[in-house]
Amino acid sequence: MISTTNLLSISSILKDTFGYDTFRPLQREVIENVMARRDTLAVMPTGGGKSLCYQIPSLLFDGLTVVVSPLISLMKDQVEQLRAFGVPALFLNSSLAPQEYQENMDYIKRGEVKLLYVAPETLLTPRILSLLSSLQVDCLTIDEAHCISEWGHDFRPEYRQIIEIRKRFPNAVCLALTATATSRVRQDIRSTLKFTTTNEFIASFNRENLYIEVIRKRDPIGQTIQMLERFKDQSGIIYCFSRKQVDELAAYLASKGYSVRPYHAGLEDSDRRRNQEAFIRDDAQIIVATIAFGMGINKPNVRFVIHFDLPKSIEGYYQEIGRAGRDGLPAHCLLLYSYSDAAKINYFIEQKDGDEKRVAIEHLNAIVRYAEDEMTCRRKPLLNYFGESFQADTCSNCDNCTSAPTALTDITVFAQKFLSCVKRAEEKFGAGHITDILLGSKNEKVLRWEHDKLSTYGIGPELTKKQWMHIARQLMTMGYLKQEGEYHTLSLTARALDALKKREPIFGVVQEAERVRTKGKKKVELEYNHALFALLRQKRKEMADEAGVPPYVIFSDRTLIEMSAYYPQSFASLLNISGVGQAKASQYGDAFLEVIQSYCKKHRLAEIPHPRLREASRGEKGAASPFPNGRGAGGEGELSERTWLVAEAFNEGATIQNLMERHQVTKGTILEHLTKYVMAGNILRNGEDLVSLAAVTAEQKQAAFTAFDELSPTFLKPVFDKLNGTLNYDELKILRMLYLIARQG
Ligand code: ADP
Ligand code: ZN
């Protein structure tokens, strides 16, 4: 059984060493299983976080963890990343000079190493076998375990000999990892490795952060350039069908000033390596490649993948787009589809025969079906292909889910509500006001006209304001409403009266509600300061070049983004940032803090508490908040992310007007955010803007302050009444904030 100490240590290693707060799906389960010394097979997609599954146990075991991996080019990279996290790791393979090789052997002999990466052929040499026999090996990890199976796409005979090796270390627990495994391959792995118990963990292959899009290939170069412009200065891969196409496209893009390198099997080895290295080190932003590119890279911040030509199979396609967004941040995958590409592939298939031909045709048909489907969520066929069913109707993160022409639905009830409300309000108001009535708003205009007394007041809470406005636009287009005059006043047409009388069914579209952050679903976008991010990135690049490692070894993009969102000012706050563990904090912390501090000083910015901390202190602080209810996103007195963003941007000097535009909301909403922020006990600077906004006399201001003193600032209605409506609600909101700020001292 696994002890509780181990459970505690698993989480603390995640945070203290790697700087992460939560496990990715199944990581914890796999780690616990390995710690319980049960042989384990883990199947996770690229970017699923397989490495931590053996890296964390390696730090808990007394002895050595040996990782067998066929990807020699990745070993150096992984070891560099681990060293940056303070993990004593080494590799042994044919790329090392004899002296280095010997040095590494000595380190291992002295027991100074926790993790050893080896290529399978290296592991089988007598030299290594005798070295390992003299040591305690606690865990044998087999990365890319599908290479064991003849059924896999990448069979390597030397992998089969690992079975022999296992016999020499009967006490070592075995962990097999792979990102590609059909049930047949899984079965093969299990029987080859003679796993005593079937401890299989299969993670979902759905990569939520990838936006998946297929468009008709019309002007491929133009379409590609459009994408590059959207992702300026970001890393991306463009896959082409042929070497010739790669060379031409790379040359063309270079002539247009893009930072781009080609990659294909026809290049000299040294050129290929140099180009790949440039990409990994952020010296080149874009790689144009044939599918030969990608196996040996581990770059986490690839923000887009473009398929300039049609891939030959869904499997290959999914693997290629899987190279985007390993860091979990949003990434865009674009496939340019044309039928003539399919015909081209077909031409090559025609020259094959037998089984090979049949299989190739099946693959091609599947990808063509996928590309031509303009209705179904892209994730469905992709995940189906891997034997996983995607249950949700839409994923909200593919072209078909976000832009498919939505089927018409029966909107009769909504139409009736809207039309009768227009009628009850005597056909004197615009759509916005009608919506406010339907939603039961207590805004000043609604109250002034006593529209809270209408029978249609508050009967439409099932839709949002935006959805109601969309219904209104459809009713206009369909000729049920007409809009006139300077104030866009709505009135009913004869058609509407008729429809109401006959209860005629009306069909239309209900716009999808704005995505509400569902519980537990991770948020992938964080607003951050782009100028500071650029500075931090520059710092990272300098330090990486100095140390001769890829930038992501120092810190990931996610880490820099969090720094640019929360402005940590101290060593302690730095440790709250995702991806900052103890070792990285002490090694790089000062350099990055210096950049953040000087930027913040120059722009008069203050640190924003990390959500983790807010979460921890919510109990004390949030509950004491005097704000009546959790109107808006937060709820239960807790400040929403939006509130923090609005308030902090305001403190940074954004005006109310800026914020209204940035968040596409009214002045009232911005004021509400600011009020919540102040009421939760936070300091709001930059009061100037507020004072100038409140165009009221000194007497009015005094009267309002007195009323707040008497009646409490919690509710505005009593204050509004007490002042006999001489100040409107927006004015009262501003004055309340000034009042709260004054009271804060
Ligand atoms: P895989 O080998 O499955 O493709 P990796 O192990 O290389 O995936 O992990 C992909 C990226 O995700 C790496 O940059 C890694 O540091 C990061 N990562 C892994 N686990 C977590 C986690 N629990 N929280 C945050 N980032 C993680
Ligand atoms: Zn979808």
PDB file of C-alpha atoms and ligand atoms in Angstrom, residues 14 18-25 27 44-56 74 78 81 85 143-144 177-179 207 297-301 322 325-328 552 556 558 578-579 584, ligand 1:
ATOM      1  CA  LEU A  14       4.705  18.814  -7.844  1.00  0.00           C
ATOM      2  CA  PHE A  18       8.093  21.681 -10.602  1.00  0.00           C
ATOM      3  CA  GLY A  19       6.072  24.670  -9.473  1.00  0.00           C
ATOM      4  CA  TYR A  20       2.720  23.253 -10.654  1.00  0.00           C
ATOM      5  CA  ASP A  21      -0.468  23.406  -8.629  1.00  0.00           C
ATOM      6  CA  THR A  22      -2.558  20.618 -10.050  1.00  0.00           C
ATOM      7  CA  PHE A  23      -2.042  17.335 -11.767  1.00  0.00           C
ATOM      8  CA  ARG A  24      -3.127  16.786 -15.325  1.00  0.00           C
ATOM      9  CA  PRO A  25      -5.681  13.977 -15.785  1.00  0.00           C
ATOM     10  CA  GLN A  27      -0.959  11.824 -13.581  1.00  0.00           C
ATOM     11  CA  MET A  44      -1.762   9.727 -22.693  1.00  0.00           C
ATOM     12  CA  PRO A  45      -1.848  12.103 -25.643  1.00  0.00           C
ATOM     13  CA  THR A  46       1.118  14.232 -26.602  1.00  0.00           C
ATOM     14  CA  GLY A  47       1.298  17.058 -24.117  1.00  0.00           C
ATOM     15  CA  GLY A  48      -0.638  14.995 -21.577  1.00  0.00           C
ATOM     16  CA  GLY A  49       2.271  15.185 -19.183  1.00  0.00           C
ATOM     17  CA  LYS A  50       3.703  11.690 -19.327  1.00  0.00           C
ATOM     18  CA  SER A  51       7.139  12.709 -18.106  1.00  0.00           C
ATOM     19  CA  LEU A  52       6.039  13.702 -14.620  1.00  0.00           C
ATOM     20  CA  CYS A  53       4.657  10.185 -14.184  1.00  0.00           C
ATOM     21  CA  TYR A  54       8.175   8.848 -13.702  1.00  0.00           C
ATOM     22  CA  GLN A  55       9.969  12.045 -12.763  1.00  0.00           C
ATOM     23  CA  ILE A  56       8.087  12.487  -9.499  1.00  0.00           C
ATOM     24  CA  LEU A  74      15.019  14.472 -26.891  1.00  0.00           C
ATOM     25  CA  GLN A  78      14.697  16.516 -21.139  1.00  0.00           C
ATOM     26  CA  GLN A  81      14.751  20.740 -18.348  1.00  0.00           C
ATOM     27  CA  PHE A  85      14.103  22.093 -11.978  1.00  0.00           C
ATOM     28  CA  ASP A 143       8.957   5.633 -22.997  1.00  0.00           C
ATOM     29  CA  GLU A 144       7.322   5.322 -26.434  1.00  0.00           C
ATOM     30  CA  LEU A 177       4.295   5.086 -21.524  1.00  0.00           C
ATOM     31  CA  THR A 178       2.923   5.854 -24.942  1.00  0.00           C
ATOM     32  CA  ALA A 179       0.812   8.389 -26.791  1.00  0.00           C
ATOM     33  CA  ARG A 207      -6.834  18.223 -26.339  1.00  0.00           C
ATOM     34  CA  ILE A 297      10.959  17.892 -30.590  1.00  0.00           C
ATOM     35  CA  ASN A 298       9.510  18.764 -27.281  1.00  0.00           C
ATOM     36  CA  LYS A 299       8.844  22.464 -27.751  1.00  0.00           C
ATOM     37  CA  PRO A 300       5.892  23.327 -25.546  1.00  0.00           C
ATOM     38  CA  ASN A 301       4.970  26.737 -26.993  1.00  0.00           C
ATOM     39  CA  GLY A 322      -0.859  17.423 -31.340  1.00  0.00           C
ATOM     40  CA  GLY A 325      -0.026  23.764 -27.425  1.00  0.00           C
ATOM     41  CA  ARG A 326       1.736  21.205 -25.274  1.00  0.00           C
ATOM     42  CA  ASP A 327       1.943  23.824 -22.579  1.00  0.00           C
ATOM     43  CA  GLY A 328      -1.854  23.769 -22.303  1.00  0.00           C
ATOM     44  CA  TYR A 552      11.507  26.938 -22.412  1.00  0.00           C
ATOM     45  CA  SER A 556       7.514  28.237 -20.026  1.00  0.00           C
ATOM     46  CA  ARG A 558       2.615  30.049 -19.222  1.00  0.00           C
ATOM     47  CA  SER A 578       2.850  28.187 -12.134  1.00  0.00           C
ATOM     48  CA  GLY A 579       6.093  26.568 -13.235  1.00  0.00           C
ATOM     49  CA  LYS A 584      14.130  27.768 -10.628  1.00  0.00           C
TER      50      LYS A 584
HETATM   51  P1  ADP B   1       4.059  14.335 -23.048  1.00  0.00           P
HETATM   52  O1  ADP B   1       5.372  13.632 -22.831  1.00  0.00           O
HETATM   53  O2  ADP B   1       2.894  13.539 -22.553  1.00  0.00           O
HETATM   54  O3  ADP B   1       3.881  14.816 -24.431  1.00  0.00           O
HETATM   55  P2  ADP B   1       5.217  16.245 -21.290  1.00  0.00           P
HETATM   56  O4  ADP B   1       5.531  15.369 -20.155  1.00  0.00           O
HETATM   57  O5  ADP B   1       6.346  16.644 -22.197  1.00  0.00           O
HETATM   58  O6  ADP B   1       4.048  15.621 -22.152  1.00  0.00           O
HETATM   59  O7  ADP B   1       4.493  17.542 -20.752  1.00  0.00           O
HETATM   60  C1  ADP B   1       4.076  18.573 -21.627  1.00  0.00           C
HETATM   61  C2  ADP B   1       4.248  19.930 -20.958  1.00  0.00           C
HETATM   62  O8  ADP B   1       3.317  20.080 -19.902  1.00  0.00           O
HETATM   63  C3  ADP B   1       5.621  20.106 -20.336  1.00  0.00           C
HETATM   64  O9  ADP B   1       6.063  21.418 -20.632  1.00  0.00           O
HETATM   65  C4  ADP B   1       5.377  19.913 -18.849  1.00  0.00           C
HETATM   66  O10 ADP B   1       6.282  20.629 -18.066  1.00  0.00           O
HETATM   67  C5  ADP B   1       3.959  20.429 -18.690  1.00  0.00           C
HETATM   68  N1  ADP B   1       3.239  19.775 -17.575  1.00  0.00           N
HETATM   69  C6  ADP B   1       3.204  18.462 -17.283  1.00  0.00           C
HETATM   70  N2  ADP B   1       2.425  18.231 -16.208  1.00  0.00           N
HETATM   71  C7  ADP B   1       1.942  19.423 -15.801  1.00  0.00           C
HETATM   72  C8  ADP B   1       1.076  19.859 -14.730  1.00  0.00           C
HETATM   73  N3  ADP B   1       0.538  18.990 -13.878  1.00  0.00           N
HETATM   74  N4  ADP B   1       0.807  21.185 -14.642  1.00  0.00           N
HETATM   75  C9  ADP B   1       1.352  22.058 -15.515  1.00  0.00           C
HETATM   76  N5  ADP B   1       2.162  21.722 -16.529  1.00  0.00           N
HETATM   77  C10 ADP B   1       2.468  20.422 -16.684  1.00  0.00           C
END
